[in-house]
PDB file of C-alpha atoms in Angstrom:
ATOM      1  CA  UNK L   6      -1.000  18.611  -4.836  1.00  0.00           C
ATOM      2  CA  UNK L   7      -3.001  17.023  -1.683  1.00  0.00           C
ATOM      3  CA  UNK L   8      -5.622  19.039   0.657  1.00  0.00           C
ATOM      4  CA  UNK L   9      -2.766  19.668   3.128  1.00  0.00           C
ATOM      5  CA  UNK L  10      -0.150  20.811   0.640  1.00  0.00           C
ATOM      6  CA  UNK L  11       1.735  18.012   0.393  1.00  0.00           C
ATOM      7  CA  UNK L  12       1.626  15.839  -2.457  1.00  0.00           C
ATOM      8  CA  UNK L  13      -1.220  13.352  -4.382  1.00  0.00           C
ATOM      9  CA  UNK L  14      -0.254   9.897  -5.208  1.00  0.00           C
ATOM     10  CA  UNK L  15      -2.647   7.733  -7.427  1.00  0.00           C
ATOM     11  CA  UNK L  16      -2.012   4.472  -8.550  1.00  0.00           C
ATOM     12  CA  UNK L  17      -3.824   1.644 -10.930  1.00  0.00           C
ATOM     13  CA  UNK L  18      -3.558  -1.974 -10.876  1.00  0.00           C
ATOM     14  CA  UNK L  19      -6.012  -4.266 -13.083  1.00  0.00           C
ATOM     15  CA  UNK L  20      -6.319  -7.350 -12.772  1.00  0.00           C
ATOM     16  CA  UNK L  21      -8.333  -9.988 -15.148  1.00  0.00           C
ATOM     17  CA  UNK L  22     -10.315 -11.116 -12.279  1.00  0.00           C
ATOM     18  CA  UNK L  23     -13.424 -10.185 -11.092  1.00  0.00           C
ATOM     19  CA  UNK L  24     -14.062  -7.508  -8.153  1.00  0.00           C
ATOM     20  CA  UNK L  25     -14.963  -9.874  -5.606  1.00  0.00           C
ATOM     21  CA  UNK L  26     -12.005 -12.702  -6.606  1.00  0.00           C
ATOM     22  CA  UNK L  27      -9.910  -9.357  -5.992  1.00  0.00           C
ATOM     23  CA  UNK L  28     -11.089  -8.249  -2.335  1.00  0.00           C
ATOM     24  CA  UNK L  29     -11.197 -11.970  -1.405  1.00  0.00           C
ATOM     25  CA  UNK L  30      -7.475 -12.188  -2.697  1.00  0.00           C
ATOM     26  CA  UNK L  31      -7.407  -8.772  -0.269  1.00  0.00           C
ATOM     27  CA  UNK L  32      -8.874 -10.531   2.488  1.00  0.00           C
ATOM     28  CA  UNK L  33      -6.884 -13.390   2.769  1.00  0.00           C
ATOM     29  CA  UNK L  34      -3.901 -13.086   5.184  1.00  0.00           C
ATOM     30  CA  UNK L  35      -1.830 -15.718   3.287  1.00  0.00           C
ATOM     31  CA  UNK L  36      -1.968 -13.170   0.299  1.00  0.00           C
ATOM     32  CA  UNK L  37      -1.041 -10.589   2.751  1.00  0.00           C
ATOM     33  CA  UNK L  38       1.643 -12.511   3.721  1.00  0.00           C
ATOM     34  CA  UNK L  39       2.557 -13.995   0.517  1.00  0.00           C
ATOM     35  CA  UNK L  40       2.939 -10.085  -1.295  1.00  0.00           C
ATOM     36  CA  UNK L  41       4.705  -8.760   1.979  1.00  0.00           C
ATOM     37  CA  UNK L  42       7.670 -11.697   1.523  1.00  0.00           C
ATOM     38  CA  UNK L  43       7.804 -10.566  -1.817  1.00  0.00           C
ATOM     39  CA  UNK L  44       8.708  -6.988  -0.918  1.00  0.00           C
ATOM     40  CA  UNK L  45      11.565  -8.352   1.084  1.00  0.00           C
ATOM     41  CA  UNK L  46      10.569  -6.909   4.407  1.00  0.00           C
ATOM     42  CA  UNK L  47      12.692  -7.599   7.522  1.00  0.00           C
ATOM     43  CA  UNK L  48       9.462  -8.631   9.780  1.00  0.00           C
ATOM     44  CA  UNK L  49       5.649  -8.593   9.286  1.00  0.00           C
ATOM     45  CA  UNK L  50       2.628  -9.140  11.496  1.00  0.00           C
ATOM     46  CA  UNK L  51      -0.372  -8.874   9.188  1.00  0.00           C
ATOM     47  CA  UNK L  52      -3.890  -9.809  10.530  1.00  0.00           C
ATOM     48  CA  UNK L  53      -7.514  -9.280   8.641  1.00  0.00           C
ATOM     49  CA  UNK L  54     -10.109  -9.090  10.646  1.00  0.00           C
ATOM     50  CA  UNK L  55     -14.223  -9.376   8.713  1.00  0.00           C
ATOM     51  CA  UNK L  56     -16.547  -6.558   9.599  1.00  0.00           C
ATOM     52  CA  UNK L  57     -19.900  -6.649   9.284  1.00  0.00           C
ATOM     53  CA  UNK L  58     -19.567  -5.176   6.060  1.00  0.00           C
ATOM     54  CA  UNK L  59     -16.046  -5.379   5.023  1.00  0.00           C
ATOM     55  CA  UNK L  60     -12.552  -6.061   6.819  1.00  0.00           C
ATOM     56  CA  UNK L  61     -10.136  -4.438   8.731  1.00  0.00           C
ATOM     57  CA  UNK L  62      -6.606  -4.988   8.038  1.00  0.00           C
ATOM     58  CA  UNK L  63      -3.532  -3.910   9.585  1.00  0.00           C
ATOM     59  CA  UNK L  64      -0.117  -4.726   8.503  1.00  0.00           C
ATOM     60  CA  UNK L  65       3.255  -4.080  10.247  1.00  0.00           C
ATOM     61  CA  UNK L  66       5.973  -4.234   9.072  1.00  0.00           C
ATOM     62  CA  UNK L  67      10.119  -3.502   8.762  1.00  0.00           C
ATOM     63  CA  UNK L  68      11.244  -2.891   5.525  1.00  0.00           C
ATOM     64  CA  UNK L  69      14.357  -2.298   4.021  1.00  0.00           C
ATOM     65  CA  UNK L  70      15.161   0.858   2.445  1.00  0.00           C
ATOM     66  CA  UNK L  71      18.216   0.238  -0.316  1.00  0.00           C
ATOM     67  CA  UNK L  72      19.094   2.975  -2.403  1.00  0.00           C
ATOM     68  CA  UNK L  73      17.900   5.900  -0.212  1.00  0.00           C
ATOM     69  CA  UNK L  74      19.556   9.594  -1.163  1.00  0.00           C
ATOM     70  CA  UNK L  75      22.309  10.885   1.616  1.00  0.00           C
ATOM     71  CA  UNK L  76      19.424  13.825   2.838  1.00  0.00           C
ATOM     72  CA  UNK L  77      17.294  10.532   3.242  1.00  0.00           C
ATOM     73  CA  UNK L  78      18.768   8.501   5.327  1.00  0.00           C
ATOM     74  CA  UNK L  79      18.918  10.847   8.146  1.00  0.00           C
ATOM     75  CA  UNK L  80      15.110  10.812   8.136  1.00  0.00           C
ATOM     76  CA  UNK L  81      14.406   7.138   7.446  1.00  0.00           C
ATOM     77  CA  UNK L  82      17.260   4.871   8.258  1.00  0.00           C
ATOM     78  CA  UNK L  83      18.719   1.895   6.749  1.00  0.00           C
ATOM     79  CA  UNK L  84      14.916  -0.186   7.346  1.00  0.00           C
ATOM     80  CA  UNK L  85      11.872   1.701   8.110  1.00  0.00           C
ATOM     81  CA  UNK L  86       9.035   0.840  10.200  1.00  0.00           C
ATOM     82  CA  UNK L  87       5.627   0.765   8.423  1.00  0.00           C
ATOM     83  CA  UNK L  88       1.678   0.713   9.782  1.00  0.00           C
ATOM     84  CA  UNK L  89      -0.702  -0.234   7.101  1.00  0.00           C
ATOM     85  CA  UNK L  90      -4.151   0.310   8.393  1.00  0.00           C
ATOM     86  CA  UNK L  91      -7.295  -0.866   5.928  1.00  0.00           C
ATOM     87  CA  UNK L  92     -11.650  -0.155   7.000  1.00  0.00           C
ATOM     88  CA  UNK L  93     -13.177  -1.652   4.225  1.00  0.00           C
ATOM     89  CA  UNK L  94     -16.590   0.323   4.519  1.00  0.00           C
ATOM     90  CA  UNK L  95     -18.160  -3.032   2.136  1.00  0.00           C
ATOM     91  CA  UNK L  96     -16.091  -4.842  -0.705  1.00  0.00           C
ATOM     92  CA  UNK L  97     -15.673  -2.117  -2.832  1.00  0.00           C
ATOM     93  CA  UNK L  98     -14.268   0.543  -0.871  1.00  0.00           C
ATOM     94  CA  UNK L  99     -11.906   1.390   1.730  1.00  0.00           C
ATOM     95  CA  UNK L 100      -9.733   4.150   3.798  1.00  0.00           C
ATOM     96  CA  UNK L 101      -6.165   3.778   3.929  1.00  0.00           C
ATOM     97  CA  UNK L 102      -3.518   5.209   6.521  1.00  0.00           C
ATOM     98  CA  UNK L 103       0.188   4.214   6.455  1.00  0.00           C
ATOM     99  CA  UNK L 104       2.444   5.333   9.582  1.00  0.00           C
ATOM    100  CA  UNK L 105       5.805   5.589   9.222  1.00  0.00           C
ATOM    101  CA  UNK L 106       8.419   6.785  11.635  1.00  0.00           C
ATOM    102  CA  UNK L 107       8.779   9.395   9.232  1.00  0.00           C
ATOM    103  CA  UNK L 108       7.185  12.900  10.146  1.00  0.00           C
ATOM    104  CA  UNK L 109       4.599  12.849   7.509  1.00  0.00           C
ATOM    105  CA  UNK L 110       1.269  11.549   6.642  1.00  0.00           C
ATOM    106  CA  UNK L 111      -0.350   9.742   4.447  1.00  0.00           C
ATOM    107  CA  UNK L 112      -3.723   9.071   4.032  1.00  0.00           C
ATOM    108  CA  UNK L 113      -5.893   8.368   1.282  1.00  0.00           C
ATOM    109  CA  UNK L 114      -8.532   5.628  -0.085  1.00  0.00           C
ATOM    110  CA  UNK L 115      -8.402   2.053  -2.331  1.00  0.00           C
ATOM    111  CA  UNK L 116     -11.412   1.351  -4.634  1.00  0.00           C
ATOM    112  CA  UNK L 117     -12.229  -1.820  -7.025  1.00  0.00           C
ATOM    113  CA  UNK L 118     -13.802  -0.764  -9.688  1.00  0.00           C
ATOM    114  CA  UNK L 119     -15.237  -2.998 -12.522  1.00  0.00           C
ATOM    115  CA  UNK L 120     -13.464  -2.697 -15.815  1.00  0.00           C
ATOM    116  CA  UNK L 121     -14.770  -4.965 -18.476  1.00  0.00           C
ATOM    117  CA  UNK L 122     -14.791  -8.861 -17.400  1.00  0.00           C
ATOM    118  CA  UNK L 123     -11.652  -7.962 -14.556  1.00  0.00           C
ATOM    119  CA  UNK L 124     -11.090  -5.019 -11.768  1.00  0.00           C
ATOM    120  CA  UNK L 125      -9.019  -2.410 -11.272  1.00  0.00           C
ATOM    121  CA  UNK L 126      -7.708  -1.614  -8.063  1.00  0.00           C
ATOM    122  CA  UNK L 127      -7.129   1.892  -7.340  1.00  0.00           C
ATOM    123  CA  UNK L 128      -5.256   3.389  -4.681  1.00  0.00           C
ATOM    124  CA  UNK L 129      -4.865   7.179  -3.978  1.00  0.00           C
ATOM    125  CA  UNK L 130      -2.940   8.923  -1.140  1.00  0.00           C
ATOM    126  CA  UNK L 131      -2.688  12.383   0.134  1.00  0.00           C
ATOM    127  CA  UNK L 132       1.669  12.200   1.372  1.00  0.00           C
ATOM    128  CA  UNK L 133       2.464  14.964   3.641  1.00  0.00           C
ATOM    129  CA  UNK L 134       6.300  15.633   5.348  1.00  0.00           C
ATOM    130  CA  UNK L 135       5.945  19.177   7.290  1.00  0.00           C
ATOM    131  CA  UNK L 136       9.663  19.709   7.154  1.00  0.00           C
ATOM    132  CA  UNK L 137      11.159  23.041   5.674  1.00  0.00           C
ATOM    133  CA  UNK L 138      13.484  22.449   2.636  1.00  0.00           C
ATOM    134  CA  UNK L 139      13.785  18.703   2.146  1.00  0.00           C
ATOM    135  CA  UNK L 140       9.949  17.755   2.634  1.00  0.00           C
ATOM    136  CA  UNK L 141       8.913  17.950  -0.681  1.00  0.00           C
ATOM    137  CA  UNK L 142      11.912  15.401  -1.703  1.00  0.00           C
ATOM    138  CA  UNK L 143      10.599  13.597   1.244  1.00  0.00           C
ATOM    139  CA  UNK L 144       7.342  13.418  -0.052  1.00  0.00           C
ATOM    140  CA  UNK L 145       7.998  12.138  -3.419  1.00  0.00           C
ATOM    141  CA  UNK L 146      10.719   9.275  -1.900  1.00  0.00           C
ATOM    142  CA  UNK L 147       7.754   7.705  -0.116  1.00  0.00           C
ATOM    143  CA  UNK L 148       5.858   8.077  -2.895  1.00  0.00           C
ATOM    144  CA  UNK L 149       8.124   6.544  -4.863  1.00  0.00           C
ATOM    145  CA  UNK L 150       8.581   3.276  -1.845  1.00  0.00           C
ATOM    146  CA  UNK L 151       4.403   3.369  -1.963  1.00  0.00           C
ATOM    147  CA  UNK L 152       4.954   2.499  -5.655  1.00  0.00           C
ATOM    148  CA  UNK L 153       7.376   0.139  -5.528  1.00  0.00           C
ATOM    149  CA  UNK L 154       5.551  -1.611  -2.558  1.00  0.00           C
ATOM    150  CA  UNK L 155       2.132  -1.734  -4.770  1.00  0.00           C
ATOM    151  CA  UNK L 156       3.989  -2.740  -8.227  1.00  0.00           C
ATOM    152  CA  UNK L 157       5.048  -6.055  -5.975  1.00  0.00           C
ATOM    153  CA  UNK L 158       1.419  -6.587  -4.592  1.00  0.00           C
ATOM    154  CA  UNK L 159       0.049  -6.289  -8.037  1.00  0.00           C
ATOM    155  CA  UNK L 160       2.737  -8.962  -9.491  1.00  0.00           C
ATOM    156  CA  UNK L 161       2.334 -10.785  -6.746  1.00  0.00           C
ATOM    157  CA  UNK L 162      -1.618 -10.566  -6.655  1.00  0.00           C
ATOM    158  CA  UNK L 163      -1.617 -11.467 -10.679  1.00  0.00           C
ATOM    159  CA  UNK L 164       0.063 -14.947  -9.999  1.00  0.00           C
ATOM    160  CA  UNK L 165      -2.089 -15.667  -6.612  1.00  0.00           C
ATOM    161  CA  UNK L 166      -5.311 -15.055  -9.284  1.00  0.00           C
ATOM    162  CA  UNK L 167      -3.866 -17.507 -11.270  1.00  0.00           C
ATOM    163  CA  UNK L 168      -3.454 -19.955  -8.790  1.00  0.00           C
ATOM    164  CA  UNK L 169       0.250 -19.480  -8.123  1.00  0.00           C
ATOM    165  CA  UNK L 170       1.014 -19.664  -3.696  1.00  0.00           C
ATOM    166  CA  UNK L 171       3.997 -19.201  -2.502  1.00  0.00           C
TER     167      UNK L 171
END
């Protein structure tokens, strides 16, 4: 359960790289790019922009949304718009906000830790739909489209380590 009642979402990605070949993977628009293709979206403006101690990224995007339950589609549509905002406070740590056109929230953090000779990447988000009845199945669907977005970006973050570019 998240601080506003809604839900917590957590999820782990390691990679055999080390933290900083990960954030400057993170930091590079082409990868940005490269991992948003590979999610299939309609449309995607993605910029990074270096801080003085980190980055700021923002990525926007249309993405399709096959599969979606009947109560669902209502809500989201047959694409839905997305806002991926990114502070990188320094190379290690950063605040994360997606905007849908959903009504609901979420908010949360990404963190590279060190794990042995690679990194994990770690992203946690606090998803929140205020609607009576069907927010809770709202909540875990864009949990679940969170997932599926960040199992691509880790695939597709694996084989731009390795040297592989679209």
């Amino acid at each position: 359960m998240g601080k506003d009642g809604g839900m917590r979402f957590r999820h782990e990605m390691p990679y055999d790289a080390s933290p900083a070949k990960v954030y400057a993977m993170l930091a590079d628009p082409g990868f940005r790019e490269a991992s948003c293709k590979a999610q299939d979206v309609v449309s995607v403006d993605a910029s990074v922009t270096p801080t003085s101690t980190g980055m700021s990224v923002r990525i926007d995007q249309e993405q399709q949304t096959p599969g979606l339950p009947s109560f669902a589609r209502k809500f989201i549509g047959a694409t839905t718009h997305a806002l991926q905002l990114e502070e990188w406070s320094d190379h290690r740590n950063a605040t994360l906000e997606i905007r849908t056109s959903t009504p609901g929230t979420m908010k949360g953090s990404i963190v590279i830790e060190p794990v042995g000779k690679g990194a994990r990447e770690v992203v946690e988000l606090d998803i929140s739909v205020g609607l009576p009845l069907v927010g809770g199945k709202l909540e875990k669907l864009m949990a679940d489209l969170v997932r599926r977005s960040i199992e691509t970006e880790h695939r597709t973050g694996q084989a731009w380590l390795a040297g592989e570019r679209a």
